[in-house]
Amino acid sequence: MWYRIGENDTKTIFSKIEHLRPEKKVLFDRALKHYRVALGSPNPFQEIVSYFSAVSIIAADIRNKANPSKSDMRAILEDTADLATRESRKAFNKALDKYYEIDRTVAAHGTLDIDILDPIKIKEASIDAKNLKRWVRSLLVSYLDINQTDGK
């Protein structure tokens, strides 16, 4: 299931999954499935929706809420993003707002007047999806790290 998820040593990631606290395994598997759907999606708008579904699952657990808000998801992603400077924090917030409020909304609800088949919009959404993927992947690895059994 971890195949194609990224840059970390695969053996290390498998070991982390293997040593995930039992009560977190089902939840992590659900989040990982949404992440895998995103990776396999031919449409970047749908990819973004699936990434946010993965974030929502993790955020619900961390925040102990059934339906985490955008603010909850922002805080969870912010913790794993590299935000060393004020400028990077500002850029992160602006990017996250676009990914959530525009890209996700277009795919999930179709409420904005954006042609999701426009090649220019697809290219923009592809860049957005790539950036969001990096944050979500980091979140998944972080979640594995903080939920290891005592043996690891």
PDB file of C-alpha atoms in Angstrom:
ATOM      1  CA  MET A   1       0.000   0.000   0.000  1.00  0.00           C
ATOM      2  CA  TRP A   2       2.927   2.359   0.571  1.00  0.00           C
ATOM      3  CA  TYR A   3       4.222   1.840  -2.973  1.00  0.00           C
ATOM      4  CA  ARG A   4       4.736   5.137  -4.849  1.00  0.00           C
ATOM      5  CA  ILE A   5       4.284   7.215  -1.744  1.00  0.00           C
ATOM      6  CA  GLY A   6       7.637   8.755  -1.900  1.00  0.00           C
ATOM      7  CA  GLU A   7      11.162   9.458  -1.063  1.00  0.00           C
ATOM      8  CA  ASN A   8      11.647   7.714   2.286  1.00  0.00           C
ATOM      9  CA  ASP A   9      13.361   4.371   2.430  1.00  0.00           C
ATOM     10  CA  THR A  10      10.605   1.832   1.786  1.00  0.00           C
ATOM     11  CA  LYS A  11      11.888  -0.545   4.478  1.00  0.00           C
ATOM     12  CA  THR A  12      11.735   2.247   7.044  1.00  0.00           C
ATOM     13  CA  ILE A  13       8.178   3.164   6.067  1.00  0.00           C
ATOM     14  CA  PHE A  14       7.032  -0.475   6.144  1.00  0.00           C
ATOM     15  CA  SER A  15       8.621  -0.850   9.571  1.00  0.00           C
ATOM     16  CA  LYS A  16       6.753   2.239  10.796  1.00  0.00           C
ATOM     17  CA  ILE A  17       3.476   0.880   9.439  1.00  0.00           C
ATOM     18  CA  GLU A  18       4.189  -2.488  11.033  1.00  0.00           C
ATOM     19  CA  HIS A  19       4.825  -0.824  14.403  1.00  0.00           C
ATOM     20  CA  LEU A  20       1.842   1.519  14.261  1.00  0.00           C
ATOM     21  CA  ARG A  21      -0.236   1.342  17.413  1.00  0.00           C
ATOM     22  CA  PRO A  22      -3.033  -1.191  16.746  1.00  0.00           C
ATOM     23  CA  GLU A  23      -5.830   1.269  17.528  1.00  0.00           C
ATOM     24  CA  LYS A  24      -4.501   3.612  14.783  1.00  0.00           C
ATOM     25  CA  LYS A  25      -4.104   1.068  11.978  1.00  0.00           C
ATOM     26  CA  VAL A  26      -7.633   1.195  10.566  1.00  0.00           C
ATOM     27  CA  LEU A  27      -7.650   4.974  10.582  1.00  0.00           C
ATOM     28  CA  PHE A  28      -4.211   5.206   8.967  1.00  0.00           C
ATOM     29  CA  ASP A  29      -5.222   2.675   6.297  1.00  0.00           C
ATOM     30  CA  ARG A  30      -8.296   4.803   5.460  1.00  0.00           C
ATOM     31  CA  ALA A  31      -6.153   7.925   5.093  1.00  0.00           C
ATOM     32  CA  LEU A  32      -3.585   6.022   3.056  1.00  0.00           C
ATOM     33  CA  LYS A  33      -6.298   4.757   0.683  1.00  0.00           C
ATOM     34  CA  HIS A  34      -7.389   8.331  -0.059  1.00  0.00           C
ATOM     35  CA  TYR A  35      -3.755   9.246  -0.620  1.00  0.00           C
ATOM     36  CA  ARG A  36      -3.377   6.349  -3.066  1.00  0.00           C
ATOM     37  CA  VAL A  37      -6.561   7.400  -4.901  1.00  0.00           C
ATOM     38  CA  ALA A  38      -5.038  10.860  -5.259  1.00  0.00           C
ATOM     39  CA  LEU A  39      -1.822   9.413  -6.665  1.00  0.00           C
ATOM     40  CA  GLY A  40      -3.770   7.441  -9.263  1.00  0.00           C
ATOM     41  CA  SER A  41      -6.152  10.193 -10.267  1.00  0.00           C
ATOM     42  CA  PRO A  42      -5.825  11.420 -13.863  1.00  0.00           C
ATOM     43  CA  ASN A  43      -7.481  14.719 -12.925  1.00  0.00           C
ATOM     44  CA  PRO A  44      -5.545  17.055 -10.578  1.00  0.00           C
ATOM     45  CA  PHE A  45      -8.739  18.594  -9.212  1.00  0.00           C
ATOM     46  CA  GLN A  46      -9.919  15.161  -8.052  1.00  0.00           C
ATOM     47  CA  GLU A  47      -6.413  14.467  -6.765  1.00  0.00           C
ATOM     48  CA  ILE A  48      -6.697  17.525  -4.517  1.00  0.00           C
ATOM     49  CA  VAL A  49     -10.082  16.380  -3.193  1.00  0.00           C
ATOM     50  CA  SER A  50      -8.594  12.996  -2.287  1.00  0.00           C
ATOM     51  CA  TYR A  51      -5.590  14.565  -0.551  1.00  0.00           C
ATOM     52  CA  PHE A  52      -7.932  16.648   1.590  1.00  0.00           C
ATOM     53  CA  SER A  53      -9.918  13.502   2.414  1.00  0.00           C
ATOM     54  CA  ALA A  54      -6.707  11.940   3.762  1.00  0.00           C
ATOM     55  CA  VAL A  55      -5.941  15.086   5.765  1.00  0.00           C
ATOM     56  CA  SER A  56      -9.477  15.146   7.137  1.00  0.00           C
ATOM     57  CA  ILE A  57      -9.154  11.593   8.480  1.00  0.00           C
ATOM     58  CA  ILE A  58      -5.879  12.359  10.251  1.00  0.00           C
ATOM     59  CA  ALA A  59      -7.126  15.742  11.490  1.00  0.00           C
ATOM     60  CA  ALA A  60     -10.286  14.142  12.904  1.00  0.00           C
ATOM     61  CA  ASP A  61      -8.138  11.819  14.990  1.00  0.00           C
ATOM     62  CA  ILE A  62      -5.592  14.411  16.108  1.00  0.00           C
ATOM     63  CA  ARG A  63      -8.230  17.040  16.917  1.00  0.00           C
ATOM     64  CA  ASN A  64     -10.679  14.459  18.280  1.00  0.00           C
ATOM     65  CA  LYS A  65     -13.488  15.780  16.059  1.00  0.00           C
ATOM     66  CA  ALA A  66     -15.815  13.883  13.760  1.00  0.00           C
ATOM     67  CA  ASN A  67     -15.800  16.675  11.170  1.00  0.00           C
ATOM     68  CA  PRO A  68     -12.629  18.753  11.302  1.00  0.00           C
ATOM     69  CA  SER A  69     -12.835  22.265   9.881  1.00  0.00           C
ATOM     70  CA  LYS A  70     -10.567  23.854   7.333  1.00  0.00           C
ATOM     71  CA  SER A  71      -8.829  25.550  10.276  1.00  0.00           C
ATOM     72  CA  ASP A  72      -8.177  22.158  11.870  1.00  0.00           C
ATOM     73  CA  MET A  73      -6.736  20.821   8.638  1.00  0.00           C
ATOM     74  CA  ARG A  74      -4.645  23.968   8.196  1.00  0.00           C
ATOM     75  CA  ALA A  75      -3.160  23.576  11.677  1.00  0.00           C
ATOM     76  CA  ILE A  76      -2.404  19.888  11.118  1.00  0.00           C
ATOM     77  CA  LEU A  77      -0.691  20.535   7.770  1.00  0.00           C
ATOM     78  CA  GLU A  78       1.095  23.593   9.128  1.00  0.00           C
ATOM     79  CA  ASP A  79       2.718  21.418  11.788  1.00  0.00           C
ATOM     80  CA  THR A  80       4.330  19.243   9.112  1.00  0.00           C
ATOM     81  CA  ALA A  81       5.177  21.933   6.538  1.00  0.00           C
ATOM     82  CA  ASP A  82       8.544  23.690   6.615  1.00  0.00           C
ATOM     83  CA  LEU A  83       7.519  27.176   7.694  1.00  0.00           C
ATOM     84  CA  ALA A  84      10.755  28.697   8.934  1.00  0.00           C
ATOM     85  CA  THR A  85      10.005  32.270   7.897  1.00  0.00           C
ATOM     86  CA  ARG A  86       7.072  34.619   8.105  1.00  0.00           C
ATOM     87  CA  GLU A  87       7.011  34.755   4.308  1.00  0.00           C
ATOM     88  CA  SER A  88       6.787  31.002   4.019  1.00  0.00           C
ATOM     89  CA  ARG A  89       3.898  30.957   6.518  1.00  0.00           C
ATOM     90  CA  LYS A  90       2.095  33.607   4.481  1.00  0.00           C
ATOM     91  CA  ALA A  91       2.727  31.671   1.252  1.00  0.00           C
ATOM     92  CA  PHE A  92       1.548  28.439   2.899  1.00  0.00           C
ATOM     93  CA  ASN A  93      -1.712  30.037   4.060  1.00  0.00           C
ATOM     94  CA  LYS A  94      -2.358  31.598   0.648  1.00  0.00           C
ATOM     95  CA  ALA A  95      -1.631  28.322  -1.135  1.00  0.00           C
ATOM     96  CA  LEU A  96      -3.747  26.249   1.243  1.00  0.00           C
ATOM     97  CA  ASP A  97      -6.669  28.645   0.830  1.00  0.00           C
ATOM     98  CA  LYS A  98      -6.440  28.270  -2.964  1.00  0.00           C
ATOM     99  CA  TYR A  99      -6.124  24.480  -2.835  1.00  0.00           C
ATOM    100  CA  TYR A 100      -9.050  24.134  -0.437  1.00  0.00           C
ATOM    101  CA  GLU A 101     -11.401  26.935  -1.449  1.00  0.00           C
ATOM    102  CA  ILE A 102     -10.889  26.903  -5.201  1.00  0.00           C
ATOM    103  CA  ASP A 103      -9.367  23.648  -6.450  1.00  0.00           C
ATOM    104  CA  ARG A 104     -11.198  21.345  -4.024  1.00  0.00           C
ATOM    105  CA  THR A 105     -14.470  23.250  -4.310  1.00  0.00           C
ATOM    106  CA  VAL A 106     -14.457  23.055  -8.114  1.00  0.00           C
ATOM    107  CA  ALA A 107     -13.985  19.292  -8.075  1.00  0.00           C
ATOM    108  CA  ALA A 108     -16.155  18.448  -5.085  1.00  0.00           C
ATOM    109  CA  HIS A 109     -19.047  20.840  -5.643  1.00  0.00           C
ATOM    110  CA  GLY A 110     -18.707  22.495  -9.047  1.00  0.00           C
ATOM    111  CA  THR A 111     -19.818  25.775  -7.527  1.00  0.00           C
ATOM    112  CA  LEU A 112     -17.170  28.003  -9.120  1.00  0.00           C
ATOM    113  CA  ASP A 113     -17.205  28.980 -12.767  1.00  0.00           C
ATOM    114  CA  ILE A 114     -13.943  27.235 -13.658  1.00  0.00           C
ATOM    115  CA  ASP A 115     -13.626  24.848 -16.578  1.00  0.00           C
ATOM    116  CA  ILE A 116     -11.867  21.840 -15.047  1.00  0.00           C
ATOM    117  CA  LEU A 117     -11.052  20.596 -18.546  1.00  0.00           C
ATOM    118  CA  ASP A 118      -9.254  23.814 -19.553  1.00  0.00           C
ATOM    119  CA  PRO A 119      -5.606  22.813 -20.193  1.00  0.00           C
ATOM    120  CA  ILE A 120      -4.318  25.931 -18.441  1.00  0.00           C
ATOM    121  CA  LYS A 121      -6.440  25.261 -15.345  1.00  0.00           C
ATOM    122  CA  ILE A 122      -5.386  21.610 -15.378  1.00  0.00           C
ATOM    123  CA  LYS A 123      -1.728  22.635 -15.474  1.00  0.00           C
ATOM    124  CA  GLU A 124      -2.243  25.063 -12.552  1.00  0.00           C
ATOM    125  CA  ALA A 125      -4.124  22.419 -10.568  1.00  0.00           C
ATOM    126  CA  SER A 126      -1.365  19.893 -11.307  1.00  0.00           C
ATOM    127  CA  ILE A 127       1.185  22.205  -9.701  1.00  0.00           C
ATOM    128  CA  ASP A 128      -1.154  22.754  -6.740  1.00  0.00           C
ATOM    129  CA  ALA A 129      -1.679  18.995  -6.354  1.00  0.00           C
ATOM    130  CA  LYS A 130       2.074  18.384  -6.385  1.00  0.00           C
ATOM    131  CA  ASN A 131       2.587  20.911  -3.588  1.00  0.00           C
ATOM    132  CA  LEU A 132      -0.310  19.556  -1.551  1.00  0.00           C
ATOM    133  CA  LYS A 133       0.974  16.000  -2.034  1.00  0.00           C
ATOM    134  CA  ARG A 134       4.269  16.966  -0.373  1.00  0.00           C
ATOM    135  CA  TRP A 135       2.447  18.317   2.693  1.00  0.00           C
ATOM    136  CA  VAL A 136       0.073  15.357   2.959  1.00  0.00           C
ATOM    137  CA  ARG A 137       2.872  12.859   2.553  1.00  0.00           C
ATOM    138  CA  SER A 138       4.782  14.601   5.329  1.00  0.00           C
ATOM    139  CA  LEU A 139       1.644  14.470   7.479  1.00  0.00           C
ATOM    140  CA  LEU A 140       1.279  10.719   6.940  1.00  0.00           C
ATOM    141  CA  VAL A 141       4.908  10.069   7.861  1.00  0.00           C
ATOM    142  CA  SER A 142       4.589  12.320  10.911  1.00  0.00           C
ATOM    143  CA  TYR A 143       1.428  10.485  11.978  1.00  0.00           C
ATOM    144  CA  LEU A 144       3.285   7.184  11.728  1.00  0.00           C
ATOM    145  CA  ASP A 145       6.128   8.608  13.812  1.00  0.00           C
ATOM    146  CA  ILE A 146       3.936   9.828  16.670  1.00  0.00           C
ATOM    147  CA  ASN A 147       1.821   6.670  16.784  1.00  0.00           C
ATOM    148  CA  GLN A 148       4.476   3.978  17.072  1.00  0.00           C
ATOM    149  CA  THR A 149       4.180   1.184  19.614  1.00  0.00           C
ATOM    150  CA  ASP A 150       6.537   1.385  22.579  1.00  0.00           C
ATOM    151  CA  GLY A 151       8.917  -1.039  20.886  1.00  0.00           C
ATOM    152  CA  LYS A 152       9.857   1.512  18.211  1.00  0.00           C
TER     153      LYS A 152
END
